[in-house]
Amino acid sequence: MPLDMGKLKDLQFLSDFVLDKDTGKNILELKELPHLHKRLCISGLHNIVCQGDALKANISGMEYLTGLILKWGDDTDDWGDCKFCLSFPPLGQLPSLVKLHIKGATVESVDLEFYGCGIKPFRFLNELSFVDMLEWQEWCYDVEEEAEIFPNLGKLTLQRKFRLLPEGMHTLEKLTIFGCPEFKSFPQSGLPPALVMLKLDGNEKLLANGRQCGLQRLNSLLTLTIVEIEFSVFPEEGLLPTSLTDLRFSECPNLTTLDGKGLRSLDSLQSLVIFGGPQLQCLPEEGLPNSLSQLIIFRCPFLERRLQRGKGEDLPKIAHIPDIWLDGKKI
């Protein structure tokens, strides 16, 4: 970044603030820019040597920001070198913040300091993501104040090194969890009840405990995407909510059988996508839901042979589906 940015005291729009190894201390210039509006991306935060400088920058005082992206490192950096990030500033005090994306921070705990005090934290926040936080162990969340925290959060993305979703996210509609093999369970109260979209990537343990976390009770869930499952049979009858209209699962190396009863119970299902099932033998004898209007199959060689036009054994099972794609070709 150019030197002396802090002298532009009336600056209202700044999309990117980049810190390198020689300018890490320039983070202090942000405290002179309290009038910034809209979106701000601060990258290279791992180059800050003194944590006190980050606190003095008073990011939480930028009351007009609606979007904030914080990046420690980049795609080529060693996250382990970001040893000076011990905690977050009280970002919950940004009164206009709508989107918050944090990448690469090495904090071990997202604690109460993250929310701040004095006003309802994150009162307008709608999107939140934590990515590549490899040291993260704990997400502190005051359950007694759950109605006061994230009252409007609609979309949450969690990637890598995440273990437990806190209680109280009752407004959450879109949840993506990927690359978090240590993720053990959802809150005791179950999955957020307002979910419309859920994506699980590499989280087979969670799916295996789907009944316990109330997956089948999500009456608002419309889209479910599952990546990298090791089950041989899927979906188990009663595992998925009947509200689903869009079901996608991919990278299923051990999947041999589609549970016909489990699929037929999804009587609102309109689109089914199966991507990467090299051992999947055939479509279920019970057939697919009558409600289906689209079927997409890709990289499932046994199914491909059974769905060949004019002679495929499984063709009668999909005769009612108007839009069918097989390995990128419409049949």
mmCIF file of C-alpha atoms in Angstrom:
data_model
loop_
_atom_site.group_PDB
_atom_site.id
_atom_site.type_symbol
_atom_site.label_atom_id
_atom_site.label_comp_id
_atom_site.label_asym_id
_atom_site.label_seq_id
_atom_site.Cartn_x
_atom_site.Cartn_y
_atom_site.Cartn_z
ATOM 1 C CA MET A 1 0.000 0.000 0.000
ATOM 2 C CA PRO A 2 1.161 3.585 -0.562
ATOM 3 C CA LEU A 3 2.549 5.265 2.521
ATOM 4 C CA ASP A 4 0.522 7.839 4.442
ATOM 5 C CA MET A 5 -2.887 6.477 3.454
ATOM 6 C CA GLY A 6 -3.997 7.627 6.879
ATOM 7 C CA LYS A 7 -3.739 11.242 5.757
ATOM 8 C CA LEU A 8 -6.797 10.726 3.560
ATOM 9 C CA LYS A 9 -9.010 11.207 6.581
ATOM 10 C CA ASP A 10 -12.210 11.722 4.607
ATOM 11 C CA LEU A 11 -11.700 8.686 2.370
ATOM 12 C CA GLN A 12 -14.945 6.751 2.015
ATOM 13 C CA PHE A 13 -14.138 3.942 -0.420
ATOM 14 C CA LEU A 14 -11.142 1.600 -0.262
ATOM 15 C CA SER A 15 -11.554 -1.915 -1.609
ATOM 16 C CA ASP A 16 -8.177 -3.405 -0.623
ATOM 17 C CA PHE A 17 -5.614 -2.684 2.074
ATOM 18 C CA VAL A 18 -2.523 -4.857 1.548
ATOM 19 C CA LEU A 19 0.227 -5.390 4.110
ATOM 20 C CA ASP A 20 3.569 -6.917 3.140
ATOM 21 C CA LYS A 21 6.622 -7.808 5.201
ATOM 22 C CA ASP A 22 7.901 -4.251 5.056
ATOM 23 C CA THR A 23 4.614 -2.456 5.709
ATOM 24 C CA GLY A 24 2.968 -4.533 8.433
ATOM 25 C CA LYS A 25 3.020 -1.574 10.787
ATOM 26 C CA ASN A 26 0.944 0.437 8.303
ATOM 27 C CA ILE A 27 -2.138 -1.234 9.756
ATOM 28 C CA LEU A 28 -2.139 1.725 12.145
ATOM 29 C CA GLU A 29 -3.143 4.000 9.280
ATOM 30 C CA LEU A 30 -6.593 2.433 9.275
ATOM 31 C CA LYS A 31 -7.447 4.162 12.532
ATOM 32 C CA GLU A 32 -7.339 7.440 10.588
ATOM 33 C CA LEU A 33 -9.926 6.167 8.083
ATOM 34 C CA PRO A 34 -13.103 5.764 10.144
ATOM 35 C CA HIS A 35 -15.395 6.881 7.317
ATOM 36 C CA LEU A 36 -14.784 3.929 4.978
ATOM 37 C CA HIS A 37 -17.980 2.585 3.424
ATOM 38 C CA LYS A 38 -19.070 -0.649 1.771
ATOM 39 C CA ARG A 39 -16.515 -3.473 1.427
ATOM 40 C CA LEU A 40 -12.923 -3.574 2.687
ATOM 41 C CA CYS A 41 -10.443 -6.429 2.227
ATOM 42 C CA ILE A 42 -7.389 -6.381 4.513
ATOM 43 C CA SER A 43 -4.812 -8.942 3.392
ATOM 44 C CA GLY A 44 -1.333 -9.845 4.565
ATOM 45 C CA LEU A 45 -2.326 -9.650 8.220
ATOM 46 C CA HIS A 46 0.329 -12.256 9.025
ATOM 47 C CA ASN A 47 2.901 -9.512 8.388
ATOM 48 C CA ILE A 48 1.828 -7.600 11.492
ATOM 49 C CA VAL A 49 4.594 -8.080 14.047
ATOM 50 C CA CYS A 50 2.920 -6.450 17.028
ATOM 51 C CA GLN A 51 -0.605 -7.563 17.870
ATOM 52 C CA GLY A 52 -1.149 -4.263 19.632
ATOM 53 C CA ASP A 53 -0.904 -2.476 16.289
ATOM 54 C CA ALA A 54 -3.879 -4.442 14.989
ATOM 55 C CA LEU A 55 -5.940 -3.484 18.024
ATOM 56 C CA LYS A 56 -4.947 0.174 17.755
ATOM 57 C CA ALA A 57 -6.095 0.185 14.129
ATOM 58 C CA ASN A 58 -9.626 0.193 15.567
ATOM 59 C CA ILE A 59 -11.241 -1.772 12.768
ATOM 60 C CA SER A 60 -14.279 -2.218 14.990
ATOM 61 C CA GLY A 61 -14.798 1.541 14.850
ATOM 62 C CA MET A 62 -15.531 1.584 11.112
ATOM 63 C CA GLU A 63 -19.247 1.950 11.559
ATOM 64 C CA TYR A 64 -20.085 2.361 7.867
ATOM 65 C CA LEU A 65 -18.513 -0.874 6.591
ATOM 66 C CA THR A 66 -20.998 -3.400 5.253
ATOM 67 C CA GLY A 67 -18.452 -6.006 4.124
ATOM 68 C CA LEU A 68 -15.136 -7.036 5.678
ATOM 69 C CA ILE A 69 -12.612 -9.632 4.503
ATOM 70 C CA LEU A 70 -9.619 -10.449 6.700
ATOM 71 C CA LYS A 71 -6.820 -12.563 5.210
ATOM 72 C CA TRP A 72 -3.783 -14.023 6.906
ATOM 73 C CA GLY A 73 -1.405 -15.240 4.192
ATOM 74 C CA ASP A 74 -2.291 -16.311 0.666
ATOM 75 C CA ASP A 75 -2.442 -19.568 -1.261
ATOM 76 C CA THR A 76 1.340 -20.007 -1.116
ATOM 77 C CA ASP A 77 1.971 -18.961 2.483
ATOM 78 C CA ASP A 78 2.684 -21.234 5.415
ATOM 79 C CA TRP A 79 -0.182 -20.577 7.810
ATOM 80 C CA GLY A 80 1.990 -21.751 10.689
ATOM 81 C CA ASP A 81 4.076 -18.591 10.423
ATOM 82 C CA CYS A 82 1.122 -16.396 11.416
ATOM 83 C CA LYS A 83 2.009 -16.657 15.089
ATOM 84 C CA PHE A 84 1.064 -13.131 16.065
ATOM 85 C CA CYS A 85 -2.683 -13.521 15.535
ATOM 86 C CA LEU A 86 -3.882 -14.514 19.011
ATOM 87 C CA SER A 87 -7.387 -13.058 19.003
ATOM 88 C CA PHE A 88 -9.809 -10.997 16.973
ATOM 89 C CA PRO A 89 -10.777 -7.391 17.605
ATOM 90 C CA PRO A 90 -14.407 -6.789 18.670
ATOM 91 C CA LEU A 91 -15.789 -7.054 15.142
ATOM 92 C CA GLY A 92 -19.276 -7.536 16.512
ATOM 93 C CA GLN A 93 -19.349 -3.815 17.185
ATOM 94 C CA LEU A 94 -19.331 -2.883 13.487
ATOM 95 C CA PRO A 95 -22.947 -1.683 13.331
ATOM 96 C CA SER A 96 -23.401 -1.833 9.543
ATOM 97 C CA LEU A 97 -21.520 -5.062 8.834
ATOM 98 C CA VAL A 98 -23.435 -7.436 6.570
ATOM 99 C CA LYS A 99 -20.660 -9.768 5.342
ATOM 100 C CA LEU A 100 -17.578 -11.015 7.202
ATOM 101 C CA HIS A 101 -15.011 -13.405 5.720
ATOM 102 C CA ILE A 102 -11.939 -14.497 7.699
ATOM 103 C CA LYS A 103 -9.174 -16.592 6.151
ATOM 104 C CA GLY A 104 -5.980 -18.070 7.558
ATOM 105 C CA ALA A 105 -6.095 -16.665 11.089
ATOM 106 C CA THR A 106 -4.201 -18.735 13.673
ATOM 107 C CA VAL A 107 -6.403 -17.988 16.655
ATOM 108 C CA GLU A 108 -7.199 -20.984 18.840
ATOM 109 C CA SER A 109 -10.440 -19.565 20.185
ATOM 110 C CA VAL A 110 -13.120 -17.308 18.783
ATOM 111 C CA ASP A 111 -13.960 -15.877 22.176
ATOM 112 C CA LEU A 112 -16.289 -13.267 23.612
ATOM 113 C CA GLU A 113 -13.877 -10.495 22.632
ATOM 114 C CA PHE A 114 -14.876 -11.237 19.033
ATOM 115 C CA TYR A 115 -18.397 -10.004 19.800
ATOM 116 C CA GLY A 116 -17.457 -7.004 21.932
ATOM 117 C CA CYS A 117 -19.851 -5.446 24.390
ATOM 118 C CA GLY A 118 -22.178 -2.511 24.709
ATOM 119 C CA ILE A 119 -24.559 -3.184 21.815
ATOM 120 C CA LYS A 120 -26.058 -6.247 20.192
ATOM 121 C CA PRO A 121 -23.120 -7.803 18.302
ATOM 122 C CA PHE A 122 -23.377 -8.490 14.585
ATOM 123 C CA ARG A 123 -26.931 -7.191 14.511
ATOM 124 C CA PHE A 124 -27.063 -6.984 10.685
ATOM 125 C CA LEU A 125 -24.518 -9.666 9.758
ATOM 126 C CA ASN A 126 -25.957 -11.947 7.077
ATOM 127 C CA GLU A 127 -22.894 -13.850 5.794
ATOM 128 C CA LEU A 128 -20.013 -15.263 7.845
ATOM 129 C CA SER A 129 -17.153 -17.530 6.797
ATOM 130 C CA PHE A 130 -14.115 -18.969 8.562
ATOM 131 C CA VAL A 131 -11.576 -20.539 6.195
ATOM 132 C CA ASP A 132 -8.203 -22.226 6.825
ATOM 133 C CA MET A 133 -8.048 -21.495 10.554
ATOM 134 C CA LEU A 134 -5.806 -24.455 11.311
ATOM 135 C CA GLU A 135 -5.268 -23.731 15.013
ATOM 136 C CA TRP A 136 -8.939 -23.219 15.844
ATOM 137 C CA GLN A 137 -10.073 -25.246 18.857
ATOM 138 C CA GLU A 138 -13.059 -23.465 20.379
ATOM 139 C CA TRP A 139 -15.942 -21.197 19.460
ATOM 140 C CA CYS A 140 -17.159 -19.424 22.585
ATOM 141 C CA TYR A 141 -20.801 -18.543 22.428
ATOM 142 C CA ASP A 142 -22.888 -17.237 25.313
ATOM 143 C CA VAL A 143 -26.008 -19.385 25.018
ATOM 144 C CA GLU A 144 -27.929 -17.191 27.460
ATOM 145 C CA GLU A 145 -27.504 -14.320 25.022
ATOM 146 C CA GLU A 146 -28.124 -16.364 21.886
ATOM 147 C CA ALA A 147 -31.054 -14.204 20.829
ATOM 148 C CA GLU A 148 -28.724 -11.203 20.874
ATOM 149 C CA ILE A 149 -25.886 -12.700 18.784
ATOM 150 C CA PHE A 150 -26.111 -13.115 14.995
ATOM 151 C CA PRO A 151 -29.836 -12.269 14.977
ATOM 152 C CA ASN A 152 -29.878 -12.049 11.163
ATOM 153 C CA LEU A 153 -27.204 -14.542 10.109
ATOM 154 C CA GLY A 154 -28.390 -16.322 6.983
ATOM 155 C CA LYS A 155 -25.253 -17.932 5.505
ATOM 156 C CA LEU A 156 -22.339 -19.647 7.263
ATOM 157 C CA THR A 157 -19.303 -21.280 5.624
ATOM 158 C CA LEU A 158 -16.747 -23.303 7.585
ATOM 159 C CA GLN A 159 -13.643 -24.792 5.982
ATOM 160 C CA ARG A 160 -10.996 -26.947 7.671
ATOM 161 C CA LYS A 161 -10.196 -27.514 11.339
ATOM 162 C CA PHE A 162 -13.653 -26.968 12.720
ATOM 163 C CA ARG A 163 -15.231 -29.120 15.401
ATOM 164 C CA LEU A 164 -18.520 -27.894 16.790
ATOM 165 C CA LEU A 165 -21.290 -25.586 15.651
ATOM 166 C CA PRO A 166 -22.580 -23.421 18.521
ATOM 167 C CA GLU A 167 -26.159 -23.252 19.700
ATOM 168 C CA GLY A 168 -28.628 -20.587 18.785
ATOM 169 C CA MET A 169 -28.233 -19.936 15.048
ATOM 170 C CA HIS A 170 -31.967 -20.043 14.505
ATOM 171 C CA THR A 171 -32.024 -17.768 11.446
ATOM 172 C CA LEU A 172 -29.379 -19.694 9.486
ATOM 173 C CA GLU A 173 -30.619 -20.700 6.023
ATOM 174 C CA LYS A 174 -27.429 -21.766 4.214
ATOM 175 C CA LEU A 175 -24.685 -23.855 5.816
ATOM 176 C CA THR A 176 -21.548 -25.175 4.115
ATOM 177 C CA ILE A 177 -19.017 -27.332 5.953
ATOM 178 C CA PHE A 178 -16.102 -28.715 3.978
ATOM 179 C CA GLY A 179 -12.736 -30.218 4.750
ATOM 180 C CA CYS A 180 -13.498 -30.496 8.472
ATOM 181 C CA PRO A 181 -12.822 -34.165 9.345
ATOM 182 C CA GLU A 182 -12.665 -33.295 13.055
ATOM 183 C CA PHE A 183 -16.183 -31.860 13.033
ATOM 184 C CA LYS A 184 -17.872 -34.059 15.617
ATOM 185 C CA SER A 185 -21.444 -32.936 15.988
ATOM 186 C CA PHE A 186 -24.033 -30.253 15.657
ATOM 187 C CA PRO A 187 -25.493 -28.539 18.737
ATOM 188 C CA GLN A 188 -27.511 -30.576 21.201
ATOM 189 C CA SER A 189 -30.611 -28.882 19.852
ATOM 190 C CA GLY A 190 -29.787 -30.228 16.386
ATOM 191 C CA LEU A 191 -29.269 -28.545 13.050
ATOM 192 C CA PRO A 192 -30.493 -24.957 12.633
ATOM 193 C CA PRO A 193 -34.210 -25.395 11.921
ATOM 194 C CA ALA A 194 -34.490 -22.736 9.198
ATOM 195 C CA LEU A 195 -31.924 -24.342 6.866
ATOM 196 C CA VAL A 196 -32.842 -24.189 3.191
ATOM 197 C CA MET A 197 -29.452 -25.276 1.815
ATOM 198 C CA LEU A 198 -26.903 -27.651 3.375
ATOM 199 C CA LYS A 199 -23.577 -28.736 1.878
ATOM 200 C CA LEU A 200 -21.342 -31.300 3.563
ATOM 201 C CA ASP A 201 -17.979 -32.007 1.960
ATOM 202 C CA GLY A 202 -15.763 -34.657 3.531
ATOM 203 C CA ASN A 203 -17.860 -34.934 6.696
ATOM 204 C CA GLU A 204 -19.085 -38.512 6.655
ATOM 205 C CA LYS A 205 -19.250 -38.708 10.466
ATOM 206 C CA LEU A 206 -21.847 -35.977 10.505
ATOM 207 C CA LEU A 207 -23.930 -37.692 7.887
ATOM 208 C CA ALA A 208 -23.699 -40.962 9.796
ATOM 209 C CA ASN A 209 -25.185 -39.135 12.789
ATOM 210 C CA GLY A 210 -27.820 -37.453 10.655
ATOM 211 C CA ARG A 211 -30.758 -38.760 12.666
ATOM 212 C CA GLN A 212 -29.250 -37.596 15.947
ATOM 213 C CA CYS A 213 -28.801 -34.046 14.669
ATOM 214 C CA GLY A 214 -32.330 -33.947 13.267
ATOM 215 C CA LEU A 215 -31.543 -33.928 9.553
ATOM 216 C CA GLN A 216 -34.838 -35.654 8.772
ATOM 217 C CA ARG A 217 -36.763 -32.952 10.670
ATOM 218 C CA LEU A 218 -35.542 -30.011 8.578
ATOM 219 C CA ASN A 219 -38.869 -29.250 6.965
ATOM 220 C CA SER A 220 -37.523 -26.163 5.172
ATOM 221 C CA LEU A 221 -34.495 -27.868 3.608
ATOM 222 C CA LEU A 222 -34.665 -27.761 -0.187
ATOM 223 C CA THR A 223 -31.095 -28.405 -1.373
ATOM 224 C CA LEU A 224 -28.676 -30.983 0.034
ATOM 225 C CA THR A 225 -25.205 -31.490 -1.438
ATOM 226 C CA ILE A 226 -22.946 -34.244 -0.132
ATOM 227 C CA VAL A 227 -19.359 -34.715 -1.309
ATOM 228 C CA GLU A 228 -17.041 -37.623 -0.492
ATOM 229 C CA ILE A 229 -19.189 -40.184 1.255
ATOM 230 C CA GLU A 230 -17.924 -43.681 1.977
ATOM 231 C CA PHE A 231 -21.282 -45.430 2.399
ATOM 232 C CA SER A 232 -22.045 -48.442 0.241
ATOM 233 C CA VAL A 233 -25.806 -47.799 0.449
ATOM 234 C CA PHE A 234 -27.428 -44.350 0.342
ATOM 235 C CA PRO A 235 -29.754 -42.738 1.336
ATOM 236 C CA GLU A 236 -31.049 -44.737 4.271
ATOM 237 C CA GLU A 237 -34.828 -44.645 4.557
ATOM 238 C CA GLY A 238 -35.934 -41.845 6.864
ATOM 239 C CA LEU A 239 -32.529 -40.132 6.903
ATOM 240 C CA LEU A 240 -33.430 -37.183 4.658
ATOM 241 C CA PRO A 241 -36.296 -34.696 4.984
ATOM 242 C CA THR A 242 -39.156 -35.104 2.549
ATOM 243 C CA SER A 243 -39.035 -31.374 1.782
ATOM 244 C CA LEU A 244 -35.956 -31.827 -0.451
ATOM 245 C CA THR A 245 -36.321 -30.649 -4.032
ATOM 246 C CA ASP A 246 -32.640 -30.882 -5.014
ATOM 247 C CA LEU A 247 -30.303 -33.728 -3.957
ATOM 248 C CA ARG A 248 -26.699 -33.944 -5.133
ATOM 249 C CA PHE A 249 -24.007 -36.373 -4.083
ATOM 250 C CA SER A 250 -20.582 -36.836 -5.603
ATOM 251 C CA GLU A 251 -17.245 -38.602 -5.187
ATOM 252 C CA CYS A 252 -18.733 -41.785 -3.752
ATOM 253 C CA PRO A 253 -16.078 -44.469 -4.402
ATOM 254 C CA ASN A 254 -17.765 -47.193 -2.331
ATOM 255 C CA LEU A 255 -21.388 -46.542 -3.229
ATOM 256 C CA THR A 256 -22.863 -49.677 -4.806
ATOM 257 C CA THR A 257 -26.578 -49.322 -4.095
ATOM 258 C CA LEU A 258 -29.178 -46.583 -4.108
ATOM 259 C CA ASP A 259 -31.750 -47.222 -1.396
ATOM 260 C CA GLY A 260 -35.022 -47.254 -3.311
ATOM 261 C CA LYS A 261 -37.224 -46.747 -0.263
ATOM 262 C CA GLY A 262 -35.053 -43.883 0.908
ATOM 263 C CA LEU A 263 -35.313 -42.142 -2.454
ATOM 264 C CA ARG A 264 -38.990 -42.887 -3.093
ATOM 265 C CA SER A 265 -39.886 -41.272 0.227
ATOM 266 C CA LEU A 266 -38.595 -37.950 -1.140
ATOM 267 C CA ASP A 267 -41.862 -37.131 -2.855
ATOM 268 C CA SER A 268 -40.950 -33.461 -3.452
ATOM 269 C CA LEU A 269 -37.629 -34.209 -5.151
ATOM 270 C CA GLN A 270 -37.278 -32.515 -8.535
ATOM 271 C CA SER A 271 -33.561 -32.812 -9.317
ATOM 272 C CA LEU A 272 -31.145 -35.664 -8.576
ATOM 273 C CA VAL A 273 -27.437 -35.390 -9.411
ATOM 274 C CA ILE A 274 -25.032 -38.318 -9.010
ATOM 275 C CA PHE A 275 -21.403 -37.507 -9.792
ATOM 276 C CA GLY A 276 -18.566 -39.991 -9.449
ATOM 277 C CA GLY A 277 -20.006 -43.359 -8.399
ATOM 278 C CA PRO A 278 -17.659 -45.893 -10.039
ATOM 279 C CA GLN A 279 -19.160 -48.867 -8.151
ATOM 280 C CA LEU A 280 -22.822 -47.901 -8.398
ATOM 281 C CA GLN A 281 -24.440 -50.911 -10.052
ATOM 282 C CA CYS A 282 -27.957 -49.900 -11.037
ATOM 283 C CA LEU A 283 -30.964 -47.758 -10.263
ATOM 284 C CA PRO A 284 -33.214 -49.108 -7.481
ATOM 285 C CA GLU A 285 -35.890 -51.658 -8.362
ATOM 286 C CA GLU A 286 -38.497 -49.402 -6.763
ATOM 287 C CA GLY A 287 -37.594 -46.730 -9.285
ATOM 288 C CA LEU A 288 -37.058 -43.043 -8.635
ATOM 289 C CA PRO A 289 -39.528 -40.505 -7.199
ATOM 290 C CA ASN A 290 -42.403 -39.647 -9.518
ATOM 291 C CA SER A 291 -41.783 -35.978 -8.780
ATOM 292 C CA LEU A 292 -38.361 -35.986 -10.497
ATOM 293 C CA SER A 293 -38.062 -33.658 -13.475
ATOM 294 C CA GLN A 294 -34.271 -33.776 -13.853
ATOM 295 C CA LEU A 295 -31.685 -36.548 -13.514
ATOM 296 C CA ILE A 296 -27.962 -35.931 -14.038
ATOM 297 C CA ILE A 297 -25.467 -38.802 -13.887
ATOM 298 C CA PHE A 298 -21.749 -38.388 -14.451
ATOM 299 C CA ARG A 299 -18.829 -40.820 -14.141
ATOM 300 C CA CYS A 300 -20.924 -43.828 -13.137
ATOM 301 C CA PRO A 301 -19.843 -46.459 -15.719
ATOM 302 C CA PHE A 302 -22.179 -49.278 -14.623
ATOM 303 C CA LEU A 303 -25.190 -46.967 -14.723
ATOM 304 C CA GLU A 304 -24.143 -45.655 -18.107
ATOM 305 C CA ARG A 305 -24.371 -49.128 -19.608
ATOM 306 C CA ARG A 306 -27.786 -49.725 -18.060
ATOM 307 C CA LEU A 307 -29.110 -46.430 -19.426
ATOM 308 C CA GLN A 308 -27.992 -46.741 -23.037
ATOM 309 C CA ARG A 309 -30.688 -45.527 -25.398
ATOM 310 C CA GLY A 310 -32.761 -48.329 -26.857
ATOM 311 C CA LYS A 311 -31.320 -51.221 -24.846
ATOM 312 C CA GLY A 312 -30.502 -50.087 -21.326
ATOM 313 C CA GLU A 313 -32.083 -52.260 -18.628
ATOM 314 C CA ASP A 314 -32.810 -49.289 -16.366
ATOM 315 C CA LEU A 315 -34.454 -47.082 -18.983
ATOM 316 C CA PRO A 316 -38.026 -47.986 -17.896
ATOM 317 C CA LYS A 317 -37.201 -46.721 -14.391
ATOM 318 C CA ILE A 318 -36.583 -43.190 -15.691
ATOM 319 C CA ALA A 319 -39.194 -42.998 -18.452
ATOM 320 C CA HIS A 320 -41.201 -40.434 -16.457
ATOM 321 C CA ILE A 321 -38.284 -37.968 -16.162
ATOM 322 C CA PRO A 322 -38.300 -35.301 -18.919
ATOM 323 C CA ASP A 323 -34.752 -33.984 -18.491
ATOM 324 C CA ILE A 324 -31.998 -36.624 -18.326
ATOM 325 C CA TRP A 325 -28.259 -36.053 -18.740
ATOM 326 C CA LEU A 326 -25.665 -38.798 -18.917
ATOM 327 C CA ASP A 327 -21.976 -37.799 -18.896
ATOM 328 C CA GLY A 328 -22.796 -34.356 -20.212
ATOM 329 C CA LYS A 329 -25.131 -35.537 -22.967
ATOM 330 C CA LYS A 330 -28.891 -35.259 -22.951
ATOM 331 C CA ILE A 331 -30.671 -38.562 -23.563
#
